[in-house]
CSV table of C-alpha atoms in Angstrom, one decimal:
chain,number,residue,atom,x,y,z
A,546,MET,CA,118.6,96.9,101.8
A,547,ILE,CA,121.0,96.2,98.9
A,548,SER,CA,123.0,99.2,98.0
A,549,ARG,CA,122.4,100.9,94.7
A,550,VAL,CA,125.9,100.3,93.4
A,551,LYS,CA,125.8,96.6,94.1
A,552,TRP,CA,122.5,96.2,92.6
A,553,SER,CA,123.3,98.1,89.4
A,554,VAL,CA,126.6,96.4,89.0
A,555,PHE,CA,124.9,92.9,89.3
A,556,VAL,CA,122.2,93.8,86.8
A,557,LEU,CA,124.6,95.3,84.3
A,558,ALA,CA,126.8,92.3,84.6
A,559,VAL,CA,123.9,90.0,84.0
A,560,PHE,CA,123.0,91.9,80.8
A,561,SER,CA,126.5,92.0,79.5
A,562,ILE,CA,127.1,88.2,80.0
A,563,PHE,CA,124.0,87.3,78.3
A,564,CYS,CA,124.8,89.2,75.2
A,565,VAL,CA,127.4,86.4,74.7
A,566,LEU,CA,124.9,83.7,75.3
A,567,HIS,CA,122.6,85.1,72.6
A,568,SER,CA,125.0,84.0,69.9
A,569,TYR,CA,125.0,80.3,70.9
A,570,ASN,CA,122.0,78.7,69.1
A,571,ASP,CA,123.0,75.2,70.1
A,572,LEU,CA,122.7,76.2,73.7
A,573,ILE,CA,119.5,77.7,73.2
A,574,GLN,CA,118.1,74.5,71.5
A,575,THR,CA,119.5,72.2,74.2
A,576,ALA,CA,117.9,74.4,76.9
A,577,VAL,CA,114.5,74.2,75.2
A,578,ARG,CA,114.5,70.5,74.7
A,579,THR,CA,115.5,69.9,78.2
A,580,ARG,CA,112.6,71.9,79.8
A,581,GLY,CA,109.9,71.5,77.1
A,582,SER,CA,110.1,67.8,76.0
A,583,GLY,CA,106.8,66.8,77.2
A,584,LYS,CA,107.3,67.0,81.0
A,585,ARG,CA,103.6,67.2,81.4
A,586,ALA,CA,100.5,66.6,79.3
A,587,GLY,CA,99.0,70.0,79.3
A,588,SER,CA,97.8,72.3,82.1
A,589,PRO,CA,94.9,71.0,84.4
A,590,PHE,CA,93.7,74.6,84.3
A,591,THR,CA,93.4,75.0,80.7
A,592,VAL,CA,90.6,77.4,79.4
A,593,THR,CA,89.9,77.7,75.8
A,594,GLY,CA,88.3,80.4,73.6
A,595,SER,CA,88.1,84.1,74.8
A,596,PRO,CA,86.5,83.8,78.4
A,597,SER,CA,86.9,87.6,78.9
A,598,LEU,CA,84.3,88.3,76.5
A,599,ASP,CA,81.7,87.1,79.0
A,600,SER,CA,83.6,87.9,82.2
A,601,PRO,CA,86.1,90.7,81.5
A,602,LEU,CA,89.5,91.3,82.9
A,603,VAL,CA,89.4,94.4,84.9
A,604,ILE,CA,92.2,96.9,85.9
A,605,VAL,CA,92.1,100.2,87.9
A,606,VAL,CA,94.3,103.1,86.7
A,607,CYS,CA,94.5,106.6,88.1
A,608,ASP,CA,96.9,109.3,87.4
A,609,PRO,CA,97.6,111.4,90.5
A,610,SER,CA,100.3,113.5,89.1
A,611,GLU,CA,99.8,117.2,89.1
A,612,ASN,CA,102.4,118.0,86.6
A,613,ASP,CA,101.7,115.5,83.9
A,614,THR,CA,104.6,115.4,81.3
A,615,TYR,CA,103.6,112.0,80.0
A,616,THR,CA,104.4,111.1,76.2
A,617,PHE,CA,104.0,107.8,74.7
A,618,GLU,CA,107.7,108.0,73.5
A,619,GLN,CA,108.8,107.8,77.1
A,620,HIS,CA,107.8,104.0,77.0
A,621,GLN,CA,108.2,102.8,73.6
A,622,SER,CA,110.5,103.1,70.8
A,623,PRO,CA,109.3,103.6,67.2
A,624,LYS,CA,109.5,100.0,66.6
A,625,GLY,CA,107.2,99.0,69.4
A,626,ASN,CA,109.9,97.6,71.8
A,627,SER,CA,109.9,99.0,75.4
A,628,THR,CA,112.6,101.3,76.8
A,629,ASN,CA,115.9,99.6,77.6
A,630,PRO,CA,115.1,97.7,80.7
A,631,SER,CA,118.6,98.4,82.2
A,632,LYS,CA,117.4,102.1,82.6
A,633,LEU,CA,114.9,100.7,85.3
A,634,PHE,CA,117.8,100.2,87.7
A,635,GLY,CA,119.5,103.4,87.0
A,636,GLY,CA,117.5,105.7,89.3
A,637,PRO,CA,117.6,106.1,93.1
A,638,VAL,CA,117.0,103.4,95.6
A,639,TYR,CA,113.7,104.3,97.3
A,640,GLU,CA,114.5,103.9,101.0
A,641,ASN,CA,112.6,106.6,102.9
A,642,GLU,CA,109.0,107.7,103.1
A,643,GLU,CA,109.4,110.9,101.0
A,644,THR,CA,111.0,109.0,98.0
A,645,LEU,CA,108.6,106.1,98.4
A,646,ALA,CA,105.7,108.5,98.3
A,647,GLU,CA,107.1,110.0,95.1
A,648,LEU,CA,107.3,106.6,93.5
A,649,ARG,CA,103.9,105.7,94.4
A,650,LYS,CA,102.6,108.8,92.6
A,651,SER,CA,104.8,108.2,89.5
A,652,TRP,CA,102.7,108.0,86.2
A,653,THR,CA,105.8,106.7,84.6
A,654,ARG,CA,106.2,103.8,86.8
A,655,GLN,CA,102.5,103.0,86.6
A,656,SER,CA,102.2,103.3,82.9
A,657,GLN,CA,105.3,101.1,82.4
A,658,GLN,CA,103.8,98.5,84.6
A,659,THR,CA,100.6,98.4,82.8
A,660,LEU,CA,102.4,98.2,79.5
A,661,ALA,CA,104.3,95.2,80.7
A,662,MET,CA,101.1,93.5,82.1
A,663,ILE,CA,99.3,93.8,78.8
A,664,LYS,CA,102.3,92.8,76.8
A,665,THR,CA,102.9,89.5,78.8
A,666,LEU,CA,99.0,88.9,78.7
A,667,LEU,CA,99.2,88.8,75.0
A,668,TYR,CA,102.4,87.0,74.7
A,669,PHE,CA,101.4,83.9,76.6
A,670,SER,CA,97.7,83.8,75.9
A,671,LYS,CA,96.0,81.6,73.1
A,672,SER,CA,92.8,83.6,73.5
A,673,PRO,CA,91.8,85.4,70.2
A,674,LYS,CA,90.2,88.4,72.0
A,675,TRP,CA,90.9,90.1,75.3
A,676,ARG,CA,88.1,92.4,76.7
A,677,ILE,CA,89.6,94.6,79.2
A,678,ILE,CA,87.6,97.1,81.4
A,679,VAL,CA,89.9,100.0,82.4
A,680,ILE,CA,88.4,101.8,85.5
A,681,SER,CA,90.0,105.2,85.8
A,682,ASP,CA,89.6,108.7,87.1
A,683,SER,CA,89.3,110.2,83.7
A,684,LYS,CA,88.8,109.7,80.0
A,685,ARG,CA,92.3,111.1,79.5
A,686,THR,CA,94.0,108.5,81.7
A,687,PHE,CA,92.1,105.7,79.9
A,688,GLN,CA,93.4,107.2,76.6
A,689,LYS,CA,96.9,107.1,77.9
A,690,ILE,CA,96.5,103.5,78.6
A,691,ALA,CA,95.2,102.8,75.2
A,692,ASP,CA,98.0,104.7,73.7
A,693,LEU,CA,100.5,102.2,75.3
A,694,THR,CA,99.3,99.6,72.7
A,695,VAL,CA,99.8,101.8,69.6
A,696,ALA,CA,103.1,100.4,68.7
A,697,PHE,CA,102.1,96.7,69.0
A,698,PRO,CA,101.9,94.7,65.9
A,699,ASP,CA,98.5,95.0,64.2
A,700,ILE,CA,97.7,91.4,64.7
A,701,GLU,CA,98.3,91.8,68.6
A,702,ARG,CA,96.5,95.1,68.9
A,703,ARG,CA,93.4,93.6,67.2
A,704,ARG,CA,93.1,91.0,69.9
A,705,LEU,CA,92.4,93.9,72.5
A,706,ILE,CA,89.1,95.3,73.3
A,707,LEU,CA,89.5,98.1,75.6
A,708,GLU,CA,86.5,99.6,77.5
A,709,HIS,CA,86.4,102.6,79.8
A,710,LYS,CA,84.4,103.0,83.2
A,711,TYR,CA,84.6,105.7,85.7
A,712,LEU,CA,85.5,105.1,89.3
A,713,TRP,CA,82.7,104.6,91.9
A,714,PHE,CA,82.8,105.4,95.5
A,715,PRO,CA,80.2,105.7,98.1
A,716,PRO,CA,79.2,109.3,98.2
A,717,GLU,CA,79.3,109.3,102.0
A,718,TYR,CA,82.9,108.0,102.0
A,719,PRO,CA,84.9,110.6,99.8
A,720,GLU,CA,88.0,109.9,101.7
A,721,LEU,CA,88.3,106.4,100.3
A,722,ARG,CA,89.3,107.9,96.9
A,723,ASN,CA,92.7,108.6,98.2
A,724,HIS,CA,93.1,106.3,101.1
A,725,TRP,CA,96.5,104.4,101.0
A,726,ARG,CA,97.0,105.2,97.3
A,727,PRO,CA,94.9,106.8,94.8
A,728,CYS,CA,91.9,104.7,93.7
A,729,ALA,CA,93.3,101.7,95.7
A,730,TRP,CA,89.8,101.1,97.2
A,731,ALA,CA,88.1,101.1,93.8
A,732,LYS,CA,88.6,97.5,93.2
A,733,GLN,CA,86.3,96.6,96.3
A,734,PHE,CA,83.4,98.4,94.5
A,735,LEU,CA,83.4,96.5,91.3
A,736,ALA,CA,79.9,95.3,91.8
A,737,GLU,CA,78.6,98.8,91.9
A,738,THR,CA,81.0,100.1,89.2
A,739,LEU,CA,80.0,97.3,86.8
A,740,PRO,CA,76.3,96.6,87.4
A,741,GLU,CA,75.9,94.7,84.0
A,742,GLU,CA,78.6,92.3,84.8
A,743,ASP,CA,78.1,88.9,86.3
A,744,ALA,CA,81.7,88.0,87.1
A,745,VAL,CA,85.1,89.5,86.5
A,746,ILE,CA,88.9,88.9,86.9
A,747,TYR,CA,90.6,91.8,88.6
A,748,VAL,CA,94.3,92.3,88.5
A,749,ASP,CA,96.6,94.9,89.7
A,750,SER,CA,98.7,96.6,87.1
A,751,ASP,CA,102.0,95.8,88.8
A,752,LEU,CA,102.2,92.1,87.7
A,753,LEU,CA,103.5,90.0,84.9
A,754,PHE,CA,101.8,87.1,83.2
A,755,LEU,CA,104.1,84.0,83.0
A,756,GLY,CA,101.6,81.8,81.3
A,757,PRO,CA,98.2,81.9,79.6
A,758,GLY,CA,96.1,84.5,81.4
A,759,GLU,CA,92.9,82.9,80.5
A,760,GLU,CA,93.7,80.1,83.1
A,761,LEU,CA,92.5,82.6,85.7
A,762,TRP,CA,88.9,82.0,84.4
A,763,TRP,CA,89.3,78.4,85.7
A,764,LEU,CA,89.0,80.0,89.2
A,765,LEU,CA,85.5,81.4,88.3
A,766,LYS,CA,84.4,78.0,87.0
A,767,SER,CA,85.7,76.3,90.1
A,768,MET,CA,83.9,78.1,92.8
A,769,GLY,CA,81.5,76.5,95.0
A,770,PRO,CA,77.8,77.5,95.2
A,771,LYS,CA,78.4,80.1,98.1
A,772,GLN,CA,82.0,81.3,97.2
A,773,LEU,CA,82.2,84.8,95.7
A,774,ILE,CA,85.8,85.4,95.6
A,775,ALA,CA,89.1,83.5,95.0
A,776,LEU,CA,92.4,84.8,96.4
A,777,ALA,CA,96.0,83.8,96.9
A,778,PRO,CA,97.8,83.9,100.1
A,779,GLU,CA,99.8,86.9,101.4
A,780,PRO,CA,102.3,85.4,103.8
A,781,TYR,CA,103.5,88.8,105.0
A,782,TYR,CA,100.6,89.0,107.6
A,783,LYS,CA,102.3,86.3,109.6
A,784,VAL,CA,105.3,88.4,110.2
A,785,ASP,CA,103.8,91.8,110.3
A,786,THR,CA,104.8,93.9,113.2
A,787,LYS,CA,101.3,95.0,113.6
A,788,ALA,CA,98.6,92.4,114.5
A,789,PHE,CA,96.1,92.9,111.7
A,790,HIS,CA,93.3,90.5,111.3
A,791,TYR,CA,93.7,88.2,108.4
A,792,ALA,CA,91.7,85.6,106.6
A,793,GLY,CA,92.7,82.2,105.1
A,794,ARG,CA,95.8,80.3,106.3
A,795,VAL,CA,98.3,83.2,106.4
A,796,GLY,CA,96.4,86.1,105.0
A,797,LEU,CA,95.1,87.0,101.5
A,798,ASN,CA,96.4,89.4,98.8
A,799,THR,CA,94.1,91.3,96.5
A,800,GLY,CA,96.3,91.8,93.6
A,801,VAL,CA,94.4,89.1,91.7
A,802,MET,CA,90.8,88.5,92.4
A,803,ALA,CA,88.4,86.3,90.7
A,804,ILE,CA,85.0,87.7,91.8
A,805,ASN,CA,81.3,86.5,91.2
A,806,LEU,CA,79.7,90.0,91.3
A,807,THR,CA,76.2,88.5,91.2
A,808,ARG,CA,76.8,86.9,94.5
A,809,ALA,CA,78.7,89.9,95.8
A,810,ARG,CA,75.5,92.0,95.2
A,811,GLN,CA,73.6,89.8,97.7
A,812,LEU,CA,75.9,91.2,100.5
A,813,PRO,CA,74.7,94.0,102.9
A,814,GLY,CA,75.1,97.1,100.9
A,815,GLY,CA,75.2,95.5,97.5
A,816,GLY,CA,78.9,94.7,97.0
A,817,ILE,CA,82.1,93.7,98.9
A,818,GLY,CA,83.4,97.3,99.6
A,819,SER,CA,79.9,98.5,100.9
A,820,ALA,CA,79.6,95.3,102.9
A,821,ILE,CA,82.9,96.1,104.5
A,822,LEU,CA,81.7,99.6,105.4
A,823,THR,CA,78.3,98.4,106.6
A,824,GLU,CA,80.1,96.5,109.5
A,825,GLY,CA,81.4,99.5,110.9
A,826,PRO,CA,84.9,100.7,112.3
A,827,ILE,CA,87.7,98.1,112.2
A,828,ASP,CA,90.3,97.8,114.9
A,829,PRO,CA,93.1,98.0,114.4
A,830,GLU,CA,92.3,100.5,111.6
A,831,PRO,CA,93.2,99.0,108.2
A,832,ARG,CA,96.1,100.5,106.2
A,833,HIS,CA,94.3,99.7,103.0
A,834,ASP,CA,91.4,97.8,101.4
A,835,GLN,CA,93.4,94.6,101.5
A,836,ASP,CA,93.5,94.8,105.4
A,837,ALA,CA,89.8,95.6,105.3
A,838,LEU,CA,88.9,92.7,103.0
A,839,ASN,CA,91.1,90.3,105.2
A,840,HIS,CA,89.1,91.5,108.3
A,841,PHE,CA,85.8,91.1,106.5
A,842,LEU,CA,86.5,87.5,105.3
A,843,LYS,CA,88.1,86.2,108.6
A,844,ASP,CA,84.9,85.1,110.0
A,845,LYS,CA,83.1,84.2,106.5
A,846,PRO,CA,85.3,81.3,105.1
A,847,HIS,CA,82.3,80.2,103.2
A,848,LEU,CA,82.5,83.2,100.8
A,849,LEU,CA,86.3,82.5,100.1
A,850,MET,CA,88.0,80.1,97.6
A,851,GLU,CA,91.7,80.2,98.7
A,852,VAL,CA,94.1,79.2,96.0
A,853,THR,CA,97.7,78.6,95.8
A,854,SER,CA,100.5,81.4,95.1
A,855,ARG,CA,100.8,80.1,91.5
A,856,TRP,CA,98.0,82.4,90.7
A,857,ASN,CA,99.6,85.6,92.4
A,858,PHE,CA,103.1,85.0,93.4
A,859,LEU,CA,104.8,87.7,95.5
A,860,PRO,CA,108.1,88.2,97.2
A,861,SER,CA,106.5,87.0,100.4
A,862,SER,CA,105.5,83.9,98.7
A,863,CYS,CA,109.1,82.7,99.4
A,864,MET,CA,108.9,83.2,103.1
A,865,LYS,CA,108.9,80.1,105.3
A,866,THR,CA,105.5,81.0,106.6
A,867,ALA,CA,104.0,80.7,103.1
A,868,PRO,CA,101.7,77.8,102.3
A,869,PRO,CA,103.3,75.2,99.9
A,870,CYS,CA,102.6,75.5,96.2
A,871,PRO,CA,102.8,72.2,94.5
A,872,ASP,CA,101.2,73.5,91.3
A,873,CYS,CA,103.8,76.3,91.0
A,874,TYR,CA,106.0,73.4,89.8
A,875,SER,CA,103.5,71.1,88.0
A,876,ALA,CA,101.8,73.8,86.2
A,877,GLY,CA,104.1,76.9,86.4
A,878,ILE,CA,103.6,80.2,88.1
A,879,ILE,CA,100.9,82.1,86.1
A,880,VAL,CA,101.2,85.6,87.7
A,881,LEU,CA,104.3,87.3,89.0
A,882,HIS,CA,103.3,90.2,91.3
A,883,GLY,CA,105.6,93.2,92.0
A,884,ALA,CA,103.6,94.2,95.0
A,885,ASP,CA,104.6,97.4,96.7
A,886,MET,CA,106.7,98.6,93.8
A,887,SER,CA,109.0,95.6,94.3
A,888,PHE,CA,109.7,95.7,90.5
A,889,TYR,CA,111.1,99.2,91.0
A,890,ARG,CA,112.9,98.6,94.3
A,891,PRO,CA,115.7,96.2,95.1
A,892,VAL,CA,113.5,93.9,97.0
A,893,ASP,CA,114.2,90.5,95.2
A,894,ILE,CA,116.7,90.1,92.2
A,895,LYS,CA,114.9,87.6,90.3
A,896,PHE,CA,111.7,89.6,90.5
A,897,SER,CA,113.6,92.6,89.1
A,898,LEU,CA,115.3,90.5,86.4
A,899,MET,CA,111.9,88.9,85.3
A,900,TYR,CA,110.4,92.4,85.0
A,901,ALA,CA,113.3,94.0,83.3
A,902,THR,CA,113.6,91.2,80.6
A,903,LEU,CA,109.8,90.9,79.9
A,904,PHE,CA,109.4,94.6,79.8
A,905,GLY,CA,112.1,95.0,77.5
A,906,ALA,CA,111.0,92.3,75.2
A,907,ALA,CA,108.8,92.8,72.1
A,908,VAL,CA,105.2,91.5,72.3
A,909,ASP,CA,106.1,89.0,69.5
A,910,ALA,CA,109.6,88.3,70.8
A,911,ASN,CA,111.3,85.0,69.7
A,912,PRO,CA,110.4,82.5,72.5
A,913,HIS,CA,113.8,80.6,71.9
A,914,LEU,CA,115.8,83.7,72.7
A,915,LEU,CA,113.6,84.9,75.4
A,916,TYR,CA,113.6,81.6,77.2
A,917,ALA,CA,117.4,81.5,76.8
A,918,MET,CA,117.9,85.0,78.2
A,919,VAL,CA,115.6,84.6,81.2
A,920,SER,CA,117.2,81.2,82.1
A,921,ALA,CA,120.7,82.6,81.8
A,922,GLN,CA,119.9,85.5,84.0
A,923,LEU,CA,118.1,83.5,86.6
A,924,ALA,CA,121.2,81.1,86.6
A,925,ILE,CA,123.5,83.9,87.2
A,926,ALA,CA,121.3,85.3,89.9
A,927,ASP,CA,121.7,81.9,91.8
A,928,THR,CA,125.6,82.5,91.8
A,929,THR,CA,125.5,85.8,93.8
A,930,ASN,CA,125.7,85.9,97.5
A,931,LEU,CA,123.5,89.0,97.7
A,932,PRO,CA,120.6,88.4,100.1
A,933,TYR,CA,117.0,88.5,98.6
A,934,PRO,CA,113.7,86.8,99.8
A,935,CYS,CA,113.6,84.1,97.2
A,936,SER,CA,117.2,83.2,97.3
A,937,ASN,CA,116.5,79.8,99.0
A,938,TYR,CA,113.2,79.0,97.2
A,939,THR,CA,113.8,75.5,95.8
A,940,ASP,CA,113.3,75.2,92.0
A,941,LEU,CA,111.9,78.7,91.7
A,942,ASN,CA,113.6,79.1,88.2
A,943,GLU,CA,111.7,76.2,86.8
A,944,ALA,CA,108.4,77.4,88.3
A,945,LEU,CA,109.1,80.9,86.9
A,946,THR,CA,110.0,79.7,83.3
A,947,LEU,CA,107.8,76.4,82.8
A,948,ARG,CA,105.3,77.9,80.4
A,949,LEU,CA,107.9,79.9,78.6
A,950,ALA,CA,109.9,76.7,78.1
A,951,GLU,CA,106.9,75.2,76.5
A,952,GLU,CA,106.5,78.1,74.2
A,953,ALA,CA,110.0,77.8,73.1
A,954,ALA,CA,109.7,74.1,72.7
A,955,GLU,CA,106.5,74.4,70.7
A,956,SER,CA,108.3,77.0,68.5
A,957,LEU,CA,111.2,74.7,68.0
A,958,ARG,CA,108.9,71.8,66.8
A,959,ARG,CA,107.1,74.1,64.4
A,960,LYS,CA,110.5,75.3,63.0
A,961,THR,CA,111.8,71.6,62.8
A,962,ALA,CA,108.5,70.5,61.1
A,963,ASN,CA,108.8,73.3,58.5
A,964,LYS,CA,112.3,72.3,57.6
A,965,ILE,CA,111.2,68.7,57.2
A,966,THR,CA,108.2,69.7,54.9
């Protein structure tokens, strides 16, 4: 585990050095032209329009805190920019079970992650409208999520259509409500929770979009006639000290799920979670719903469309056991997933830097400056000898910033065209 002092010094150094880089417009334009000069002719996963209007984006958010001192001002300045991202690294390093449990229950962490997820969704997306269903434990929790967007520019806020749905769990299994983490199992009961929906894209709140989120709907369109769920790899199962059953090549992660709910309702029990329970006890006992889903799918490969890690890139995606991801480079990583609170723990430097920078950026940030900032910080991270999971992942910087580079290049072209006219 990297010490708190080394981690804080490194991050502060990165931010300090980049303040100097901010002033060099020539450097910015050179970097943009180099990465965004027509390297590829559009993404093969392009989805146009507003696909979430037909098949919504779904998140699950619960507030387990007993002494809720949440205020909107904790997370946003009056101008709508997020809290100084360097503050994210000023707290304790969570190394023991007690402090990890405290972090897992933190509403501040959860709301900050959700804000960053929504902000990056809007930033990279071309979709005019985003319909997002927020499944929560109370109307108050939903309102707190809605409040996160109050300081967004009007043009961005009007793109959001937020809807509230209450959690659903099987009445005979009340213990699932708080199993592993509060409401973690709720995403396995989407067929029952959303009976009127045919298909959905589910995402955890602890992720960043690094490209157009509407590309996820390509997964729904690409499923075979029997497939009902698309999932990306979770290579950690290959090195886990406990021998849990896993599906796919190396195991599957449930942080991003494209689900055909109509097909899921044909399973025993009427949904994925209910089908898992119908099969009876699992040995070894699953830690969480992800373990249970892997066990369920292990002998049912016909139900699964396994996709590459570009759709859900984790720190474990950098392991040697991880399947190759050629489209991470050709089309760019679309989702960066800070699983197991890795955006808030010193797990991987590049994950932390990406989160701190994009969390701190405005939803309408200048893509020139944002691309230059991210590129400079990633380059500096490459010069450190601190160990981290993705330190030897070839060309990761390019995979992380490909779509941002394209945004910056397009902005530069528009700026140049305006000067000519």
